[in-house]
Coordinates of C-alpha atoms in Angstrom, one line a residue:
X1 CA -5.6 22.3 -9.1
X2 CA -5.3 18.8 -7.7
X3 CA -8.1 16.4 -6.6
X4 CA -7.4 13.8 -4.0
X5 CA -9.9 11.0 -3.6
X6 CA -9.8 8.3 -0.9
X7 CA -12.2 5.4 -1.2
X8 CA -12.6 3.8 2.2
X9 CA -14.9 1.0 3.3
X10 CA -17.4 3.4 4.8
X11 CA -17.0 6.7 3.0
X12 CA -15.4 8.2 -0.1
X13 CA -13.5 11.4 0.9
X14 CA -12.3 13.9 -1.6
X15 CA -10.5 17.2 -1.6
X16 CA -9.8 20.0 -4.1
X17 CA -6.4 21.7 -3.6
X18 CA -5.2 24.8 -5.5
X19 CA -1.4 25.5 -5.1
X20 CA -1.3 23.9 -1.7
X21 CA -4.5 25.5 -0.4
X22 CA -7.6 23.4 0.3
X23 CA -10.6 24.8 -1.6
X24 CA -13.3 22.2 -0.9
X25 CA -13.8 18.9 0.7
X26 CA -16.5 16.2 0.1
X27 CA -17.6 13.1 1.9
X28 CA -20.1 10.6 0.6
X29 CA -21.1 7.1 1.9
X30 CA -19.4 4.3 -0.1
X31 CA -21.7 2.1 -2.1
X32 CA -19.7 -1.2 -2.4
X33 CA -21.9 -2.5 -5.2
X34 CA -21.7 0.7 -7.2
X35 CA -18.3 2.3 -6.9
X36 CA -18.8 4.4 -10.0
X37 CA -21.9 6.1 -8.4
X38 CA -19.9 6.7 -5.2
X39 CA -17.1 8.4 -7.2
X40 CA -19.7 10.4 -9.2
X41 CA -21.5 11.7 -6.1
X42 CA -18.3 12.7 -4.4
X43 CA -16.9 14.6 -7.4
X44 CA -20.1 16.4 -8.3
X45 CA -20.1 19.0 -5.4
X46 CA -16.3 19.1 -5.4
X47 CA -15.9 20.4 -8.9
X48 CA -19.1 22.6 -9.1
X49 CA -18.0 25.9 -10.5
X50 CA -14.5 24.7 -11.5
X51 CA -13.4 24.6 -15.1
X52 CA -12.4 21.1 -16.0
X53 CA -9.1 22.2 -17.7
X54 CA -8.0 23.9 -14.4
X55 CA -7.6 20.4 -12.8
X56 CA -4.1 19.3 -13.4
X57 CA -4.0 15.9 -11.7
X58 CA -6.3 13.4 -9.9
X59 CA -4.9 11.0 -7.3
X60 CA -6.8 8.0 -6.0
X61 CA -6.4 6.0 -2.9
X62 CA -8.5 2.8 -2.9
X63 CA -9.1 -0.3 -0.9
X64 CA -10.6 -2.1 -3.9
X65 CA -7.8 -4.7 -4.1
X66 CA -7.5 -5.1 -0.4
X67 CA -11.2 -5.8 -0.1
X68 CA -11.1 -8.3 -2.9
X69 CA -8.5 -10.3 -1.1
X70 CA -10.2 -10.0 2.3
X71 CA -13.6 -11.0 0.8
X72 CA -11.9 -13.8 -1.2
X73 CA -13.3 -12.3 -4.5
X74 CA -10.0 -12.5 -6.5
X75 CA -9.6 -14.3 -9.8
X76 CA -8.2 -17.8 -9.9
X77 CA -4.5 -17.9 -10.9
X78 CA -2.4 -20.5 -12.6
X79 CA 1.2 -20.5 -11.4
X80 CA 4.2 -21.6 -13.3
X81 CA 7.2 -21.8 -10.9
X82 CA 10.8 -22.6 -11.9
X83 CA 12.2 -23.4 -8.5
X84 CA 15.4 -25.3 -9.5
X85 CA 17.3 -27.6 -7.2
X86 CA 17.9 -27.2 -3.4
X87 CA 14.5 -25.9 -2.3
X88 CA 11.3 -27.8 -1.4
X89 CA 8.5 -26.3 -3.5
X90 CA 5.3 -27.3 -1.7
X91 CA 5.1 -24.1 0.4
X92 CA 5.2 -22.0 -2.8
X93 CA 2.0 -23.4 -4.1
X94 CA -0.3 -20.4 -3.8
X95 CA -2.4 -20.5 -7.0
X96 CA -5.5 -22.5 -7.9
X97 CA -3.3 -24.6 -10.2
X98 CA 0.5 -24.8 -9.6
X99 CA 3.0 -26.2 -12.1
X100 CA 6.6 -26.6 -11.1
X101 CA 8.9 -26.8 -14.2
X102 CA 12.3 -28.4 -14.9
X103 CA 14.2 -25.4 -16.3
X104 CA 16.8 -23.7 -14.2
X105 CA 18.9 -20.5 -14.3
X106 CA 21.6 -20.2 -11.6
X107 CA 22.5 -17.3 -9.2
X108 CA 24.8 -15.8 -11.8
X109 CA 22.1 -15.8 -14.5
X110 CA 23.5 -18.7 -16.4
X111 CA 21.2 -21.3 -18.0
X112 CA 21.7 -24.7 -16.4
X113 CA 18.7 -26.5 -17.7
X114 CA 16.5 -25.2 -20.6
X115 CA 12.7 -24.8 -20.7
X116 CA 10.7 -27.9 -21.5
X117 CA 8.1 -26.7 -24.1
X118 CA 5.9 -29.7 -23.7
X119 CA 5.7 -29.1 -20.0
X120 CA 4.5 -25.5 -20.6
X121 CA 1.9 -26.7 -23.1
X122 CA 0.6 -29.2 -20.5
X123 CA 0.4 -26.3 -17.9
X124 CA -1.5 -24.2 -20.4
X125 CA -4.0 -27.0 -21.0
X126 CA -4.4 -27.6 -17.3
X127 CA -5.3 -23.9 -16.8
X128 CA -7.8 -23.9 -19.6
X129 CA -9.5 -27.0 -18.2
X130 CA -10.1 -25.2 -15.0
X131 CA -11.2 -21.9 -16.7
X132 CA -8.2 -20.0 -15.3
X133 CA -7.3 -17.0 -17.4
X134 CA -4.9 -15.2 -15.1
X135 CA -1.3 -16.5 -14.8
X136 CA 2.0 -15.8 -13.2
X137 CA 5.5 -17.1 -14.2
X138 CA 8.3 -16.9 -11.6
X139 CA 11.9 -18.3 -11.8
X140 CA 14.2 -18.4 -8.8
X141 CA 16.9 -16.3 -10.3
X142 CA 14.9 -14.5 -12.9
X143 CA 16.1 -11.1 -11.6
X144 CA 19.6 -12.2 -12.8
X145 CA 18.3 -13.4 -16.1
X146 CA 14.7 -13.2 -17.1
X147 CA 15.1 -15.2 -20.3
X148 CA 13.0 -18.2 -19.2
X149 CA 10.2 -16.1 -17.9
X150 CA 10.0 -14.1 -21.1
X151 CA 10.1 -17.3 -23.3
X152 CA 7.2 -18.8 -21.3
X153 CA 5.3 -15.5 -21.5
X154 CA 5.6 -15.7 -25.3
X155 CA 4.0 -19.2 -25.2
X156 CA 1.1 -18.0 -23.0
X157 CA 0.3 -14.4 -24.0
X158 CA -2.2 -15.2 -26.7
X159 CA -4.4 -17.4 -24.4
X160 CA -4.1 -15.8 -20.9
X161 CA -4.3 -12.3 -19.4
X162 CA -2.7 -11.1 -17.3
X163 CA 0.6 -13.0 -17.3
X164 CA 2.7 -11.5 -14.5
X165 CA 6.4 -12.1 -14.7
X166 CA 8.2 -12.3 -11.4
X167 CA 11.3 -10.3 -12.5
X168 CA 9.0 -7.3 -13.2
X169 CA 7.4 -7.0 -9.8
X170 CA 10.7 -6.4 -7.9
X171 CA 14.4 -6.6 -8.4
X172 CA 14.9 -8.1 -4.9
X173 CA 16.3 -11.6 -4.7
X174 CA 13.8 -13.1 -2.2
X175 CA 12.3 -15.9 -4.4
X176 CA 9.3 -17.0 -2.2
X177 CA 8.2 -13.4 -1.7
X178 CA 8.4 -12.8 -5.5
X179 CA 6.2 -15.9 -6.1
X180 CA 3.5 -14.6 -3.7
X181 CA 3.7 -11.0 -5.0
X182 CA 3.3 -12.2 -8.6
X183 CA 0.3 -14.4 -7.6
X184 CA -1.5 -11.5 -5.9
X185 CA -0.8 -9.2 -8.8
X186 CA -2.6 -11.5 -11.2
X187 CA -5.3 -12.3 -8.7
X188 CA -6.4 -8.7 -8.3
X189 CA -5.7 -7.6 -11.9
X190 CA -9.3 -7.9 -13.2
X191 CA -10.8 -6.3 -10.1
X192 CA -8.6 -3.2 -10.4
X193 CA -9.1 -3.0 -14.1
X194 CA -12.9 -2.8 -13.7
X195 CA -12.4 -0.1 -11.0
X196 CA -10.0 2.0 -13.1
X197 CA -12.3 1.8 -16.1
X198 CA -15.1 3.2 -13.9
X199 CA -12.9 6.0 -12.7
X200 CA -11.9 7.0 -16.2
X201 CA -15.5 6.9 -17.3
X202 CA -16.6 9.1 -14.4
X203 CA -13.9 11.7 -15.1
X204 CA -14.7 11.7 -18.9
X205 CA -18.3 12.3 -18.0
X206 CA -17.2 15.5 -16.2
X207 CA -14.9 16.4 -19.1
X208 CA -11.9 16.1 -16.8
X209 CA -8.8 15.2 -18.8
X210 CA -6.3 15.6 -15.9
X211 CA -3.4 13.1 -15.4
X212 CA -4.7 10.2 -13.3
X213 CA -2.5 8.7 -10.5
X214 CA -3.0 6.0 -7.9
X215 CA -1.5 6.0 -4.4
X216 CA 0.7 3.0 -3.6
X217 CA 1.3 1.3 -0.2
X218 CA 4.7 3.0 0.1
X219 CA 3.0 6.5 0.2
X220 CA 4.0 7.4 -3.3
X221 CA 2.0 7.6 -6.5
X222 CA 2.1 6.0 -9.9
X223 CA 0.2 6.7 -13.2
X224 CA -3.0 4.8 -13.8
X225 CA -1.4 2.8 -16.6
X226 CA 1.3 1.5 -14.3
X227 CA -1.3 0.8 -11.6
X228 CA -3.3 -1.3 -14.1
X229 CA -0.1 -3.3 -14.9
X230 CA 0.9 -3.8 -11.2
X231 CA -2.3 -3.4 -9.1
X232 CA -0.6 -5.4 -6.2
X233 CA 1.2 -2.1 -5.3
X234 CA -2.2 -0.5 -4.5
X235 CA -2.9 -2.9 -1.6
X236 CA -2.9 -0.9 1.6
X237 CA -2.9 2.4 -0.2
X238 CA -5.7 3.6 2.2
X239 CA -3.4 3.5 5.3
X240 CA -0.6 5.1 3.3
X241 CA -3.0 8.0 2.5
X242 CA -3.6 8.4 6.2
X243 CA 0.1 8.6 7.0
X244 CA 0.8 11.1 4.2
X245 CA -2.2 13.1 5.3
X246 CA -1.0 13.2 8.9
X247 CA 2.5 14.3 7.8
X248 CA 1.0 17.1 5.6
X249 CA -0.4 18.8 8.6
X250 CA 2.3 18.3 11.2
X251 CA 6.1 18.9 11.1
X252 CA 8.0 17.2 13.8
X253 CA 11.3 15.4 14.6
X254 CA 9.8 13.5 17.5
X255 CA 8.5 10.0 17.9
X256 CA 4.7 9.8 17.6
X257 CA 1.6 7.8 16.8
X258 CA -0.7 8.5 13.8
X259 CA -4.3 7.3 14.1
X260 CA -6.9 7.3 11.3
X261 CA -10.3 6.4 12.9
X262 CA -12.9 5.6 10.2
X263 CA -16.3 4.0 10.3
X264 CA -15.0 0.4 10.1
X265 CA -11.4 0.4 11.2
X266 CA -8.7 2.3 12.9
X267 CA -5.3 2.5 11.1
X268 CA -2.3 2.8 13.4
X269 CA 1.1 4.1 12.2
X270 CA 4.2 5.4 14.0
X271 CA 6.9 8.1 13.5
X272 CA 10.5 7.6 14.5
X273 CA 12.3 11.0 14.8
X274 CA 9.5 12.4 12.7
X275 CA 9.8 9.9 9.9
X276 CA 7.2 7.1 9.1
X277 CA 8.2 3.5 9.7
X278 CA 8.7 1.4 6.7
X279 CA 8.4 -2.4 5.9
X280 CA 11.9 -3.2 4.9
X281 CA 11.2 -6.5 3.0
X282 CA 7.5 -6.0 2.1
X283 CA 4.1 -6.4 3.5
X284 CA 2.4 -9.6 4.5
X285 CA -0.9 -10.3 2.7
X286 CA -2.9 -12.9 4.7
X287 CA -0.4 -15.7 5.3
X288 CA 1.9 -14.8 2.5
X289 CA 4.9 -12.4 2.7
X290 CA 5.4 -10.3 -0.4
X291 CA 7.8 -7.7 -1.9
X292 CA 5.2 -4.9 -1.9
X293 CA 7.0 -1.8 -0.6
X294 CA 4.9 -0.2 2.2
X295 CA 4.7 2.2 5.0
X296 CA 4.3 0.4 8.3
X297 CA 0.6 0.4 9.3
X298 CA -1.8 -1.9 11.2
X299 CA -5.6 -1.9 11.0
X300 CA -7.8 -2.9 13.9
X301 CA -11.5 -3.7 13.6
X302 CA -12.6 -0.7 15.6
X303 CA -14.4 2.4 14.2
X304 CA -17.2 4.8 14.7
X305 CA -19.8 2.3 13.3
X306 CA -18.4 -0.8 15.0
X307 CA -21.0 -2.9 16.9
X308 CA -21.3 -2.2 20.6
X309 CA -22.7 -4.9 22.9
X310 CA -22.7 -6.2 26.5
X311 CA -21.8 -9.8 27.1
X312 CA -21.7 -11.3 30.7
X313 CA -21.6 -7.8 32.1
X314 CA -18.6 -6.7 30.0
X315 CA -18.7 -4.0 27.3
X316 CA -17.4 -5.1 23.8
X317 CA -16.8 -2.9 20.7
X318 CA -16.1 -4.4 17.3
X319 CA -14.4 -6.0 15.5
X320 CA -17.3 -6.0 13.0
X321 CA -19.5 -3.2 11.5
X322 CA -23.0 -4.5 11.0
X323 CA -24.3 -1.3 9.4
X324 CA -25.0 2.3 10.1
X325 CA -25.4 3.7 13.6
X326 CA -28.9 3.3 15.1
X327 CA -29.3 7.1 14.9
X328 CA -29.1 6.6 11.1
X329 CA -31.3 3.6 10.9
X330 CA -28.7 0.9 11.6
X331 CA -29.3 -2.4 13.5
X332 CA -27.2 -2.0 16.6
X333 CA -25.5 0.5 19.0
X334 CA -22.2 2.1 17.9
X335 CA -19.7 4.6 19.2
X336 CA -21.2 7.1 16.8
X337 CA -24.5 6.7 18.7
X338 CA -22.6 7.4 21.9
X339 CA -21.3 10.6 20.5
X340 CA -24.8 11.7 19.3
X341 CA -26.4 10.8 22.6
X342 CA -23.8 13.0 24.4
X343 CA -24.5 15.9 22.1
X344 CA -21.0 15.7 20.7
X345 CA -22.2 15.0 17.2
X346 CA -25.2 16.4 15.4
X347 CA -26.3 13.9 12.8
X348 CA -29.3 11.5 12.5
X349 CA -31.9 11.0 15.2
X350 CA -30.7 11.8 18.7
X351 CA -33.7 9.9 20.1
X352 CA -32.6 6.7 18.3
X353 CA -29.1 7.3 19.6
X354 CA -30.4 7.6 23.1
X355 CA -32.4 4.3 22.6
X356 CA -29.1 2.7 21.5
X357 CA -27.4 3.7 24.7
X358 CA -30.3 2.4 26.7
X359 CA -29.5 -1.0 25.3
X360 CA -26.0 -0.6 26.8
X361 CA -26.9 1.2 30.0
X362 CA -29.5 -1.3 31.2
X363 CA -27.3 -4.4 31.5
X364 CA -24.5 -2.3 33.1
X365 CA -26.8 -0.5 35.5
X366 CA -25.7 2.9 34.2
X367 CA -27.6 6.0 33.1
X368 CA -27.5 7.1 29.4
X369 CA -24.7 9.5 29.7
X370 CA -22.6 7.2 31.8
X371 CA -23.0 4.4 29.2
X372 CA -22.1 6.8 26.3
X373 CA -19.0 7.9 28.2
X374 CA -18.0 4.3 28.9
X375 CA -18.3 3.4 25.2
X376 CA -16.0 6.2 24.1
X377 CA -13.5 5.7 26.9
X378 CA -13.4 1.9 26.2
X379 CA -12.8 2.7 22.5
X380 CA -9.8 4.9 23.4
X381 CA -8.5 2.3 25.9
X382 CA -8.7 -0.4 23.2
X383 CA -6.7 1.8 20.8
X384 CA -4.1 2.5 23.5
X385 CA -3.8 -1.2 24.3
X386 CA -3.2 -2.1 20.6
X387 CA -0.6 0.7 20.3
X388 CA 1.3 -0.6 23.3
X389 CA 1.3 -4.1 21.9
X390 CA 2.6 -2.9 18.5
X391 CA 5.3 -0.8 20.2
X392 CA 6.5 -3.8 22.1
X393 CA 6.8 -5.8 18.9
X394 CA 8.5 -2.9 17.0
X395 CA 11.0 -2.2 19.7
X396 CA 12.0 -5.8 19.8
X397 CA 13.5 -5.5 16.2
X398 CA 15.6 -3.1 14.3
X399 CA 13.6 0.0 13.4
X400 CA 13.3 1.0 9.7
X401 CA 12.0 4.3 8.4
X402 CA 11.6 5.5 4.8
X403 CA 15.0 7.1 5.1
X404 CA 17.2 4.6 6.9
X405 CA 17.8 1.8 9.4
X406 CA 18.0 3.3 13.0
X407 CA 20.4 1.1 14.9
X408 CA 19.4 0.6 18.6
X409 CA 16.4 2.9 18.2
X410 CA 13.4 2.5 20.6
X411 CA 10.3 4.4 19.8
X412 CA 8.9 6.4 22.7
X413 CA 5.9 8.4 21.4
X414 CA 5.6 12.0 22.6
X415 CA 2.3 12.8 20.9
X416 CA -0.7 11.3 19.1
X417 CA -2.1 12.8 15.9
X418 CA -5.6 11.6 15.0
X419 CA -7.6 12.1 11.8
X420 CA -10.9 10.7 10.5
X421 CA -14.6 11.6 11.2
X422 CA -14.5 11.2 15.0
X423 CA -11.0 12.8 15.5
X424 CA -12.1 16.1 17.1
X425 CA -14.5 14.3 19.5
X426 CA -12.1 11.5 20.5
X427 CA -8.9 13.6 20.8
X428 CA -9.4 14.6 24.4
X429 CA -10.5 11.1 25.4
X430 CA -7.4 9.6 23.7
X431 CA -5.2 12.1 25.4
X432 CA -6.6 10.9 28.7
X433 CA -5.8 7.3 27.8
X434 CA -2.3 7.9 26.3
X435 CA -1.2 10.6 28.9
X436 CA 0.5 12.5 26.1
X437 CA -0.7 15.4 23.9
X438 CA -3.2 14.4 21.2
X439 CA -3.7 16.7 18.1
X440 CA -6.0 16.7 15.2
X441 CA -5.5 18.8 12.0
X442 CA -7.9 21.5 10.8
X443 CA -9.2 19.3 8.0
X444 CA -9.2 16.1 10.0
X445 CA -12.2 14.6 8.2
X446 CA -10.5 14.8 4.8
X447 CA -6.9 14.4 5.8
X448 CA -6.5 11.0 4.1
X449 CA -7.7 12.5 0.8
X450 CA -5.2 15.4 1.3
X451 CA -2.5 12.8 1.8
X452 CA -3.4 11.1 -1.5
X453 CA -3.6 14.5 -3.3
X454 CA -0.1 15.7 -2.2
X455 CA 1.9 12.5 -2.5
X456 CA 4.9 12.5 -4.8
X457 CA 5.7 9.7 -7.3
X458 CA 7.9 6.9 -5.9
X459 CA 9.8 4.1 -7.6
X460 CA 12.7 1.7 -7.0
X461 CA 15.0 -0.1 -9.4
X462 CA 17.9 -2.6 -8.9
X463 CA 20.9 -2.7 -11.2
X464 CA 22.8 -6.0 -11.4
X465 CA 26.2 -6.0 -13.1
X466 CA 28.5 -9.0 -13.9
X467 CA 31.7 -7.9 -15.6
X468 CA 32.9 -11.5 -16.0
X469 CA 29.9 -12.3 -18.2
X470 CA 29.7 -8.7 -19.6
X471 CA 26.0 -8.2 -18.6
X472 CA 24.0 -5.5 -17.0
X473 CA 20.4 -6.2 -15.9
X474 CA 17.6 -4.0 -14.5
X475 CA 14.7 -6.4 -14.0
X476 CA 12.0 -3.9 -13.0
X477 CA 12.2 -2.2 -16.4
X478 CA 13.2 -5.2 -18.5
X479 CA 16.7 -3.8 -19.4
X480 CA 19.4 -6.2 -20.3
X481 CA 22.6 -5.1 -22.1
X482 CA 26.2 -6.0 -22.7
X483 CA 29.0 -4.0 -21.0
X484 CA 32.8 -3.9 -21.1
X485 CA 34.9 -5.8 -18.6
X486 CA 36.2 -2.4 -17.2
X487 CA 32.7 -1.3 -16.2
X488 CA 33.0 0.3 -12.7
X489 CA 30.7 0.8 -9.7
X490 CA 30.6 4.5 -10.4
X491 CA 29.4 3.8 -14.0
X492 CA 26.6 1.6 -12.5
X493 CA 25.6 4.2 -10.0
X494 CA 25.3 6.9 -12.6
X495 CA 23.2 4.7 -14.8
X496 CA 21.0 3.7 -12.0
X497 CA 20.2 7.3 -11.1
X498 CA 19.6 8.1 -14.8
X499 CA 17.3 5.1 -15.3
X500 CA 15.2 5.8 -12.2
X501 CA 14.8 9.4 -13.2
X502 CA 13.4 8.2 -16.6
X503 CA 11.2 5.7 -14.8
X504 CA 9.8 8.3 -12.5
X505 CA 8.9 10.5 -15.6
X506 CA 7.2 7.5 -17.2
X507 CA 5.2 7.0 -13.9
X508 CA 4.1 10.7 -14.1
X509 CA 6.5 12.6 -11.9
X510 CA 7.0 16.2 -12.6
X511 CA 10.6 17.5 -13.0
X512 CA 10.7 19.0 -9.5
X513 CA 9.6 15.7 -7.9
X514 CA 12.5 13.6 -9.3
X515 CA 15.0 13.1 -6.5
X516 CA 16.7 9.7 -6.8
X517 CA 18.9 8.4 -4.0
X518 CA 21.1 5.3 -3.8
X519 CA 20.1 3.2 -0.8
X520 CA 22.2 0.1 -1.4
X521 CA 25.5 -0.6 -3.3
X522 CA 27.8 -3.6 -3.2
X523 CA 30.6 -5.0 -5.3
X524 CA 32.4 -8.3 -5.0
X525 CA 35.3 -9.9 -6.9
X526 CA 34.5 -13.0 -8.9
X527 CA 37.5 -15.4 -8.5
X528 CA 38.4 -18.2 -10.8
X529 CA 41.4 -20.3 -9.5
X530 CA 43.7 -17.7 -8.1
X531 CA 42.7 -14.8 -10.3
X532 CA 39.9 -12.2 -10.3
X533 CA 37.9 -12.8 -13.4
X534 CA 35.4 -9.9 -12.9
X535 CA 33.2 -8.1 -10.5
X536 CA 29.6 -8.6 -9.3
X537 CA 27.8 -5.4 -8.5
X538 CA 24.3 -4.5 -7.2
X539 CA 22.9 -1.0 -6.8
X540 CA 19.4 -0.2 -5.5
X541 CA 18.1 3.3 -6.1
X542 CA 14.8 4.8 -5.0
X543 CA 12.7 7.9 -4.8
X544 CA 11.3 7.9 -1.3
X545 CA 7.8 9.1 -0.3
X546 CA 7.2 12.8 0.1
X547 CA 4.7 15.6 -0.3
X548 CA 4.2 18.2 -3.0
X549 CA 3.1 20.8 -0.4
X550 CA 3.0 20.9 3.4
X551 CA 0.2 22.4 5.5
X552 CA 2.0 22.6 8.8
X553 CA 0.5 24.6 11.5
X554 CA -3.1 23.6 10.5
X555 CA -3.6 21.5 13.7
X556 CA -5.8 21.9 16.8
X557 CA -5.0 20.6 20.2

């Protein structure tokens, strides 16, 4: 059996799956100040009558790190940045304290200037003076030679935790993105650690000893131990769960739109020829571009519990959620109140929901039912307007999916799939706005938890080879070894596949999940004078997102 658990801003959704069949679902309001209790209440009804040893794995999707960043509740970080010559460094200053050091390693991985130990000691003292305990160390070409980062780590490790090293977060060469990714990893480290400890405690309390995984932004999973080391990869795992859940219920080769409408936000994603779009370089967190691999998704401040108001004779919805719907004792009208007033949803007090719609109907000179209909149609129109804007932006650039770059591709959606609490109610209204078929799966309320439960393990590594220097480096796993001058591209490719397979096993992948594929390979001659002195090679291999089981056919029009 598998448990999938998605912790959203409004609700915790959970699902129990046995060999691809959904046995139970559970939905509990999120208590932001007591996440342990939220998890506890969600698991309790889910596992009633189930033997703990029958549960094989538990997969979590969480917004805990995303929320910490949005709410500016991250830990202060001290940054040690080795930028070298040729690049202004002011724009790299993202930490609470930023120290730019003199050492330098060049693009071939050769040391040009050594570390200044006194400089690192001054940085350490500066961090301590400002009560900074989290650090990150990033060198421009550390993916070609991590020696400086490792030596600085050895100088800091006894006084600071965590100390994120730039070469470990990604093997890609984009230096500014690596700086910002390392910063965020250290900034959310303690937040995620507290959350993971709560989860482990909750499962132990129920005597569940199953393997524990966390969903990443790329739609794949990693073991909890890896997530604790690199929590930055869990940012945007919520939208990833929505996309994987949508795919679990719908097999298609067409272009489409995926919508996950929650209480606070609506997540929007797209399919190109049936495959989710992918962020080729990495997601942007706030103003900072990063190297965090992710499925393409955009959240808008519009959900079932969004504030509805009339200003100057115009109806507005969102972008903020001020509390529960008035039907459930909340402070202001919401789209959920509109659904209850129309008799489309049977929760809370219908009388209070009608009162909420009176607040909207009066200023617009409408009756209760007309006001409720206008709220829901406006909500659908706002989503359609946002989708159109995103499509214009997407179609103005090359289209990347999790499989490949689609040259000249323009996305033209032929359907909408919607999940989330209001999915069944809003599907016909969205269909009217989009003018294309709109579907919702059978388990639309728990589809995001299903997506988390069924996601396969993903990983990516990069192999750098320099036969002139006789070195081979895989920065993501800290491998550096000597090779012979006759080392070939085929040798490197075979090793890359072997290493990724081992890495996937470490991350918790079962044997049947491990399907590495090479997505980039290049080889260049290194010329000295008029002679070739060696070869420079780069191979990138990945395991792309996928599902353990599909539930195709479980959709309703």
